[in-house]
Coordinates of C-alpha atoms in Angstrom, one line a residue:
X1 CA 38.3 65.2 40.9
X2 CA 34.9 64.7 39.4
X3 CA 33.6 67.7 36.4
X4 CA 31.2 69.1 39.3
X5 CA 33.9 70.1 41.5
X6 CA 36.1 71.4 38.5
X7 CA 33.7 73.8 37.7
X8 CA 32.1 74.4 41.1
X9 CA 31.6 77.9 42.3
X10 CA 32.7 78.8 45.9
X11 CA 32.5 81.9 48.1
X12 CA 36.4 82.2 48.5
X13 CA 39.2 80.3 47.0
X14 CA 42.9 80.4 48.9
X15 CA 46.1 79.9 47.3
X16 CA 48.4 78.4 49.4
X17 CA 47.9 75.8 52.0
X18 CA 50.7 76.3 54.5
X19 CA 49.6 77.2 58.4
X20 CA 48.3 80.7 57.7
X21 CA 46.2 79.8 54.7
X22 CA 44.8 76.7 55.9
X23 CA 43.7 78.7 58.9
X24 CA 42.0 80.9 56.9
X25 CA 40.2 78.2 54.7
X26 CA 38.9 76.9 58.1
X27 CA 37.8 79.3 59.9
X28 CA 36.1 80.6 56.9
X29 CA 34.2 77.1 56.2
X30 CA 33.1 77.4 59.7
X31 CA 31.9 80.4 59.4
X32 CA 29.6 79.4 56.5
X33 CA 31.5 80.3 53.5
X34 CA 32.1 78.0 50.8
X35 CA 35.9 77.6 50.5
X36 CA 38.7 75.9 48.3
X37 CA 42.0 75.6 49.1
X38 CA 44.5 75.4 46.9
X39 CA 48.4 74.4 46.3
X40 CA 50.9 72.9 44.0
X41 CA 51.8 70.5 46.8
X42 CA 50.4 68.8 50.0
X43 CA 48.8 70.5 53.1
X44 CA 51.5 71.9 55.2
X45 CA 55.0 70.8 53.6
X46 CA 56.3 73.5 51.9
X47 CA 57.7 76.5 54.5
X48 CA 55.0 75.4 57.0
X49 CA 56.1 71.1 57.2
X50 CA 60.2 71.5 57.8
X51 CA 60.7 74.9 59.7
X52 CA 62.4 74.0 63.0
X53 CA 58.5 74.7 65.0
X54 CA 59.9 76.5 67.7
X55 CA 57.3 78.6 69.7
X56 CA 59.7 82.2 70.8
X57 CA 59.0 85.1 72.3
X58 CA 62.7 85.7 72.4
X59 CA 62.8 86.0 68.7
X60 CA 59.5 87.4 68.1
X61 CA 59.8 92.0 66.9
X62 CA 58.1 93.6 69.7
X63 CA 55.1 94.5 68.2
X64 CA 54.1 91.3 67.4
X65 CA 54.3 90.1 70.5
X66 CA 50.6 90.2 71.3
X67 CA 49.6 88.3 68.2
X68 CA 53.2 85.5 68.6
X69 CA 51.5 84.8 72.6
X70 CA 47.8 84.2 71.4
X71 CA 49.4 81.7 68.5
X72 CA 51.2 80.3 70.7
X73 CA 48.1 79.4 73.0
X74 CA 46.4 78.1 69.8
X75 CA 49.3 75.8 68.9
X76 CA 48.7 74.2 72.2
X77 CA 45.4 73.9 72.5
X78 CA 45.7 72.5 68.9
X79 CA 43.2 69.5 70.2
X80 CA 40.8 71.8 70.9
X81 CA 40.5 73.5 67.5
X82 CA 42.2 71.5 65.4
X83 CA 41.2 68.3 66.3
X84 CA 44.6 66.7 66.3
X85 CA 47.8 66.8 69.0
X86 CA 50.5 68.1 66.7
X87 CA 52.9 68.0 69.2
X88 CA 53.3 71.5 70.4
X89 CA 54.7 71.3 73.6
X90 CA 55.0 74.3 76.1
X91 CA 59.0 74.4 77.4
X92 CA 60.2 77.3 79.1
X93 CA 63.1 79.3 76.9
X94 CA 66.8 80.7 77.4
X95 CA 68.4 83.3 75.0
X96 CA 72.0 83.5 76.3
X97 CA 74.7 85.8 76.5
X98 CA 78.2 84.8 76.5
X99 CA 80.0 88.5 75.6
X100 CA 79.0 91.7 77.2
X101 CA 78.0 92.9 73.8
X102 CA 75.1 90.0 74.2
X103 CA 74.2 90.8 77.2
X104 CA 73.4 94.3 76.6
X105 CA 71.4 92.9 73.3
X106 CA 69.2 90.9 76.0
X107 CA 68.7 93.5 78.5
X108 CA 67.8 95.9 75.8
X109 CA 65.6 93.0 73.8
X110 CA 64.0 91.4 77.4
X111 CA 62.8 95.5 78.0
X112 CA 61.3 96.3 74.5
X113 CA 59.3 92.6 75.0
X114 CA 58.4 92.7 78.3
X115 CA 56.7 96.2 77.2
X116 CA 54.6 94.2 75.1
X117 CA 53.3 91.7 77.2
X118 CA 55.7 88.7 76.8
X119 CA 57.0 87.6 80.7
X120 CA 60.4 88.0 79.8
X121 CA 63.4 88.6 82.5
X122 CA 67.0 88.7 82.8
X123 CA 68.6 85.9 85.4
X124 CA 72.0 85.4 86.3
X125 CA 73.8 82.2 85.3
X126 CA 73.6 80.0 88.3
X127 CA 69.6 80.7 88.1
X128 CA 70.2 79.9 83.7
X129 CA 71.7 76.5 85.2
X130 CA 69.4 75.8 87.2
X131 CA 66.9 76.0 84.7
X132 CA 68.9 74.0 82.5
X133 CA 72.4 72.2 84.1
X134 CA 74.0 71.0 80.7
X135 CA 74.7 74.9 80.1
X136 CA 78.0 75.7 79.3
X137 CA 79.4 77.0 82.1
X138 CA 80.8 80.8 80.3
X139 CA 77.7 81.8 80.2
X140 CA 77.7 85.8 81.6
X141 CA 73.7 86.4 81.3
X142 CA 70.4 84.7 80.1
X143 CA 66.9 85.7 79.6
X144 CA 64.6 83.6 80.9
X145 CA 60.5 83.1 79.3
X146 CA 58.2 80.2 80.6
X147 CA 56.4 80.4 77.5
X148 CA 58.0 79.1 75.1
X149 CA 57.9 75.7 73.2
X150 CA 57.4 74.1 69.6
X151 CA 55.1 72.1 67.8
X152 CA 56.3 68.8 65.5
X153 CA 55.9 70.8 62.0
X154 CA 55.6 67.5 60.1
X155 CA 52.5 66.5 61.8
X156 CA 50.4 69.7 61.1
X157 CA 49.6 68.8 57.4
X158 CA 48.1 65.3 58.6
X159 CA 46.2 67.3 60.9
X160 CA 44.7 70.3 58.9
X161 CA 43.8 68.2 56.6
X162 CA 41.3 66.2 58.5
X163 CA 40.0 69.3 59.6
X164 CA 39.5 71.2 56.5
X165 CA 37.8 68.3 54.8
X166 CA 35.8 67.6 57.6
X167 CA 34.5 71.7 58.0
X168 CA 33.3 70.8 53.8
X169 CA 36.6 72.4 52.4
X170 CA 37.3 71.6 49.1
X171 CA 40.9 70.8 49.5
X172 CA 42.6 71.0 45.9
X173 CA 46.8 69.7 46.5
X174 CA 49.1 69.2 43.9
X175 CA 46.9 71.4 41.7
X176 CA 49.4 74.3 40.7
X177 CA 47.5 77.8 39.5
X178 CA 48.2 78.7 35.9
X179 CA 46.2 82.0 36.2
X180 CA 43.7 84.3 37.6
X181 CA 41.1 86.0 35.4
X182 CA 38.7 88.3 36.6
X183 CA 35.1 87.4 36.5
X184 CA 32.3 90.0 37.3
X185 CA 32.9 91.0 40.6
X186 CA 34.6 87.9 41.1
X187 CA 37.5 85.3 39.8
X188 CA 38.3 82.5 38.2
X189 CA 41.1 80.0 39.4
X190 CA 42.9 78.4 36.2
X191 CA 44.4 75.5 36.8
X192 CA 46.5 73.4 33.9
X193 CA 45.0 75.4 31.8
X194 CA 41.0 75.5 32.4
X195 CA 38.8 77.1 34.3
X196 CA 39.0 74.7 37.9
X197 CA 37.7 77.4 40.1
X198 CA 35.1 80.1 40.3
X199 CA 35.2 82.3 43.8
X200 CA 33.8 85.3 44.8
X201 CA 36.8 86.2 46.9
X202 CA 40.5 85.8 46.8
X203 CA 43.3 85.1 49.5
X204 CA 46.6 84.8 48.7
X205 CA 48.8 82.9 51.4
X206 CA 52.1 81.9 49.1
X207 CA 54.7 82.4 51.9
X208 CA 58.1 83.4 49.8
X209 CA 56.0 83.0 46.7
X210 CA 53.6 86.0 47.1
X211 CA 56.0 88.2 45.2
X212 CA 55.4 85.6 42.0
X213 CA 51.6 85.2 43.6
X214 CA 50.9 88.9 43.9
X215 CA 52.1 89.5 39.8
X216 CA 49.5 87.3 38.6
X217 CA 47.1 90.5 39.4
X218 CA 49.8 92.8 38.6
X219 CA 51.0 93.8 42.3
X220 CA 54.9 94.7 42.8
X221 CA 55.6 93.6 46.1
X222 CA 59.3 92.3 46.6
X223 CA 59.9 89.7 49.2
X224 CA 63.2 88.5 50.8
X225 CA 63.6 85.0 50.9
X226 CA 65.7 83.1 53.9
X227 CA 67.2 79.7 53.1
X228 CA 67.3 78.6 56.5
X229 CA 69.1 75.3 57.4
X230 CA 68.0 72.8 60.1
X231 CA 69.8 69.9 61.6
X232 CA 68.5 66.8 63.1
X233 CA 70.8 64.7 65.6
X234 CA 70.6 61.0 66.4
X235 CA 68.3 60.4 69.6
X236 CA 70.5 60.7 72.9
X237 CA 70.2 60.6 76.7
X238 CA 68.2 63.8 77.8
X239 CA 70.8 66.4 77.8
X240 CA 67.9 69.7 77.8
X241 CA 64.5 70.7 78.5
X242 CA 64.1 74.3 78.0
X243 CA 64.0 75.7 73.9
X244 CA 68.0 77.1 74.3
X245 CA 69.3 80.0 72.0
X246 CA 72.0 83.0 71.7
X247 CA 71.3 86.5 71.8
X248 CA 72.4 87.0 68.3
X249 CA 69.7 85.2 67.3
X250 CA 72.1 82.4 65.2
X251 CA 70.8 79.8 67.6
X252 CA 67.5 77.9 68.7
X253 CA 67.8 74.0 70.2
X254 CA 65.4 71.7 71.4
X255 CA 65.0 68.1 71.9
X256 CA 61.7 66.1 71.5
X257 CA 60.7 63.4 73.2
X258 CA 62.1 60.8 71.6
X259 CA 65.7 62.2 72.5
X260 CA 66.9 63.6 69.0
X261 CA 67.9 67.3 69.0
X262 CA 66.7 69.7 66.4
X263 CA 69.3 72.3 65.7
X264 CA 68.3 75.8 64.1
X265 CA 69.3 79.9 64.1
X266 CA 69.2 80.7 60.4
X267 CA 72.5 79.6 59.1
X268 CA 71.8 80.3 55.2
X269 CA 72.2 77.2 52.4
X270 CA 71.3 77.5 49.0
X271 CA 68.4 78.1 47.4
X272 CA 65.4 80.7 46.0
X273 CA 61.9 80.8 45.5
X274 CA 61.9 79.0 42.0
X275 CA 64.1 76.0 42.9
X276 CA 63.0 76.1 46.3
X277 CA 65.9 74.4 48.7
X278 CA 69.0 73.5 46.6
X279 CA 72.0 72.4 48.8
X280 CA 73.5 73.4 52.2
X281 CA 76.2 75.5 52.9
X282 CA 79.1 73.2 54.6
X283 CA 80.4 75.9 56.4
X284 CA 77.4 77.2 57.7
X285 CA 76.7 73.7 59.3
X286 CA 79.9 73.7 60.9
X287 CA 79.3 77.1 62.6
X288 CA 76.1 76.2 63.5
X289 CA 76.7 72.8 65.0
X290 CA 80.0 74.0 67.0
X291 CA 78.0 76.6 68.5
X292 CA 75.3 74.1 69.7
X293 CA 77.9 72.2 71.3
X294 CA 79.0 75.2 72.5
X295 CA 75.9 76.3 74.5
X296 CA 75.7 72.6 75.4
X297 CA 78.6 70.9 75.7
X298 CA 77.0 67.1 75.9
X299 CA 75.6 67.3 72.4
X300 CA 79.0 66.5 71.5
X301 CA 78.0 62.7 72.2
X302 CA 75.8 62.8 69.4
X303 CA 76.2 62.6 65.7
X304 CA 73.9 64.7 63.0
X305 CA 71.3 62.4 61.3
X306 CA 69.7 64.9 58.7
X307 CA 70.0 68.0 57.1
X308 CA 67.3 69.9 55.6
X309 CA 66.5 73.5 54.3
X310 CA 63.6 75.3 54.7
X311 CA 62.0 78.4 53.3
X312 CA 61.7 81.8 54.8
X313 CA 59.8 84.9 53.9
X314 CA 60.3 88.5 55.1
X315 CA 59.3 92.1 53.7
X316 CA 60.8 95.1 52.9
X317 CA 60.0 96.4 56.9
X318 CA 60.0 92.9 58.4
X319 CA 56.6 93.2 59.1
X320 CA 53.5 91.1 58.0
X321 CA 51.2 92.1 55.1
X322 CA 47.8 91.0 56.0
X323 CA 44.4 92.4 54.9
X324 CA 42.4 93.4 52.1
X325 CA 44.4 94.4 48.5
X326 CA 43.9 98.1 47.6
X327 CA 42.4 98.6 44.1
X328 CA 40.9 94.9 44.0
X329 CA 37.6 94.4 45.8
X330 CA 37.1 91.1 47.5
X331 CA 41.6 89.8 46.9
X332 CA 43.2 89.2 50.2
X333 CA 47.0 88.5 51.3
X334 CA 48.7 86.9 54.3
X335 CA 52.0 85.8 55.1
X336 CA 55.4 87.5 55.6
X337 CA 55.0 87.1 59.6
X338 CA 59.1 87.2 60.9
X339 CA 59.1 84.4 63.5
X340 CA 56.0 83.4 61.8
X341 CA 55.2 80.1 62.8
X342 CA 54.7 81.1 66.7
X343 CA 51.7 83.1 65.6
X344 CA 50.0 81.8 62.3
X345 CA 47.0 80.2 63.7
X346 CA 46.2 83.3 65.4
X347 CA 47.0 85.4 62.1
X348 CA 44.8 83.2 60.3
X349 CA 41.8 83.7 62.7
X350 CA 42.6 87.5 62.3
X351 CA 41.9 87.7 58.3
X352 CA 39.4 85.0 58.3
X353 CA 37.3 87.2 61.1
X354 CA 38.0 90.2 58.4
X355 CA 36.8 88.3 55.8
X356 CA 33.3 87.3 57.7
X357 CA 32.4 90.9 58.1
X358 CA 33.5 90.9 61.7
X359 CA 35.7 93.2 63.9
X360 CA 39.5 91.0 64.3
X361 CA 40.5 91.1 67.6
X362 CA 43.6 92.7 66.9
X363 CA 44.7 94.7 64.3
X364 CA 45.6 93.5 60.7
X365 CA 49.2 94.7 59.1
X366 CA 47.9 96.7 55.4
X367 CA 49.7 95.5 52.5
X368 CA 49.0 99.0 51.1
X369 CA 52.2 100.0 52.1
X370 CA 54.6 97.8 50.5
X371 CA 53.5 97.7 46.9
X372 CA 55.3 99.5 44.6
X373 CA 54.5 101.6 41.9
X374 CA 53.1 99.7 38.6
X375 CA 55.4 100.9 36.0
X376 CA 53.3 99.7 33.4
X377 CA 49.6 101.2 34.4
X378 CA 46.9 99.9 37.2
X379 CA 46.5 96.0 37.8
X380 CA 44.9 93.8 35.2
X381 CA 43.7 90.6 36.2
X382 CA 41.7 90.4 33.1
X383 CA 43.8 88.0 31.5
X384 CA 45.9 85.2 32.2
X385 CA 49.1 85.9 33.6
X386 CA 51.7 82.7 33.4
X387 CA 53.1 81.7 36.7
X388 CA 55.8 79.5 38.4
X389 CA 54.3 78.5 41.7

């Protein structure tokens, strides 16, 4: 990086560059704004490169359902927008019931979405089989959505990146902030220890690391971090074509196109913020693999190939914070979305349209509400504050 850019001045810096903040950097290039995004890694391979990609409604809270079916849209019409095909795929989607305790979870979780907007209905299980004929034959109940799917997670880096450097975004990877100093009305990004960044605004977009993020200007915001294992299987005949899960929610399966099976539900390794993914839990990936070859049976021809772990972040409510930070003119925050992935395009669109000075389409979830009180007085960004991310 030439001494130009290190000390360039930009209208909005954003920290993170997973699939929420590299929407927002984007959209806010387009819309004339200087921008640099920023991240101790590469584009896209932190939470937002080795999640599982699945596209749900299923698995999606209610109320988000609005936002989780326009990001869905966007994922597919990624070559549209994005200027790359990163292999979402639309595929219809089973959550299945094999106890009558599950099957009044569906009924009761099919109702609250279907409120919402999502086409979401119960069927019985010879119309479940039809659908899709490797099911295992117990099941009692299934419900049935035609729009689900998932994207290919690894490709979406490759492709944001072309597109953010092509809109004029200065794209800053493996560039770690140090600090965050206040500067007039605006900030300055520190980065190994001098001044990299000047930017009139601020977005924060750290995923599980906003709690850390969100301390460097003295916010107390805690966020619960998921260690989520995933399981790759060797490629096989085609054995399903819907995205498959269970009720409980400790279940999503899908197989790509070139015939391996991706295996997923939230089985917990080990692992936190500061050490990121550490090791998986052995009897977690029992469970989890005997109850994929429980749903469907033929997967027991196959063998695992890889295991990975990958990071996920909720609130205190479950709910997203996005929107302007009280107390600190011009500092944004994104992230926290449950069942995130299915929507962040359109969540980025949302703040970036805030940012612009226009009207977002929908509604943006204030942050307001989760901090905590400031034992020590009111946020100083004045000085440095050391940081981990």
């Amino acid at each position: 990086m030439s001494e130009a850019q290190q000390s360039s001045t930009v209208d909005v810096a954003v920290i993170g560059a997973g699939a929420m903040g590299a929407t927002v950097a984007l959209h806010l290039a387009r819309g004339g704004m200087t921008a640099a995004l920023i991240d101790r890694g590469d584009v896209c391979r932190e939470a937002s490169g080795v999640n599982a990609g699945t596209l749900t409604l299923h698995m999606t809270r209610a109320a988000l359902i609005p936002y989780a079916m326009r990001g869905r849209q966007l994922w597919i019409d990624a070559p549209e927008w994005l200027g790359s095909d990163v292999g979402a795929r639309s595929a219809p989607g089973l959550s299945l019931a094999f106890t009558p305790a599950e099957h009044d979870m569906l009924e009761k979780r099919a109702a609250a979405r279907s409120a919402m907007g999502a086409p979401i209905r119960l069927v019985t299980p010879a119309e479940a089989r039809q659908i899709e004929p490797g099911l295992n034959a117990g099941v009692i109940a299934a419900a049935y959505c035609e729009l689900d799917g998932h994207v290919t997670a690894y490709l979406t880096g490759r492709a944001y990146r072309q597109a953010l450097l092509a809109a004029g975004v200065t794209v800053m990877e493996h560039s770690p902030v140090d600090a965050i100093h206040r500067h007039g009305a605006g900030f300055d990004i520190l980065v190994g220890g001098r001044r990299q960044i000047r930017a009139k605004r601020l977005v924060l977009a750290g995923g599980v690391w906003l709690e850390t993020m969100l301390a460097w200007i003295g916010l107390r915001v805690p966020v619960k971090c998921l260690v989520n294992q995933l399981i790759v299987t060797e490629r096989m005949r085609p054995v399903m074509r819907s995205v498959v899960g269970i009720a409980n929610g400790l279940l999503s399966l899908k197989q790509f196109e070139n015939g391996s099976v991706l295996i997923g539900g939230g089985w917990q390794g080990i692992g936190d913020p500061q050490r990121g993914g550490v090791e998986a839990n052995p009897d977690n990936l029992v469970g989890n693999v005997r109850l994929a070859r429980h749903a469907i049976p033929a997967l027991a021809e196959t063998r695992i190939l890889r295991i990975w772990l990958g990071l996920e972040s909720e609130t205190a409510d479950a709910m997203p914070m996005i929107g302007a930070l009280p107390g600190i003119d011009d500092a944004y925050v994104i992230g926290c979305v449950h069942s995130g992935y299915t929507s962040a395009p359109y969540m980025g669109l949302l703040l970036a349209e805030r940012i612009l000075g226009r009207e977002p389409e929908m509604p943006l979830f204030d942050p307001a509400r989760l901090i905590l009180p400031d034992p020590v007085g009111q946020p100083d960004i004045t000085n440095p504050l050391e940081k981990t991310a």
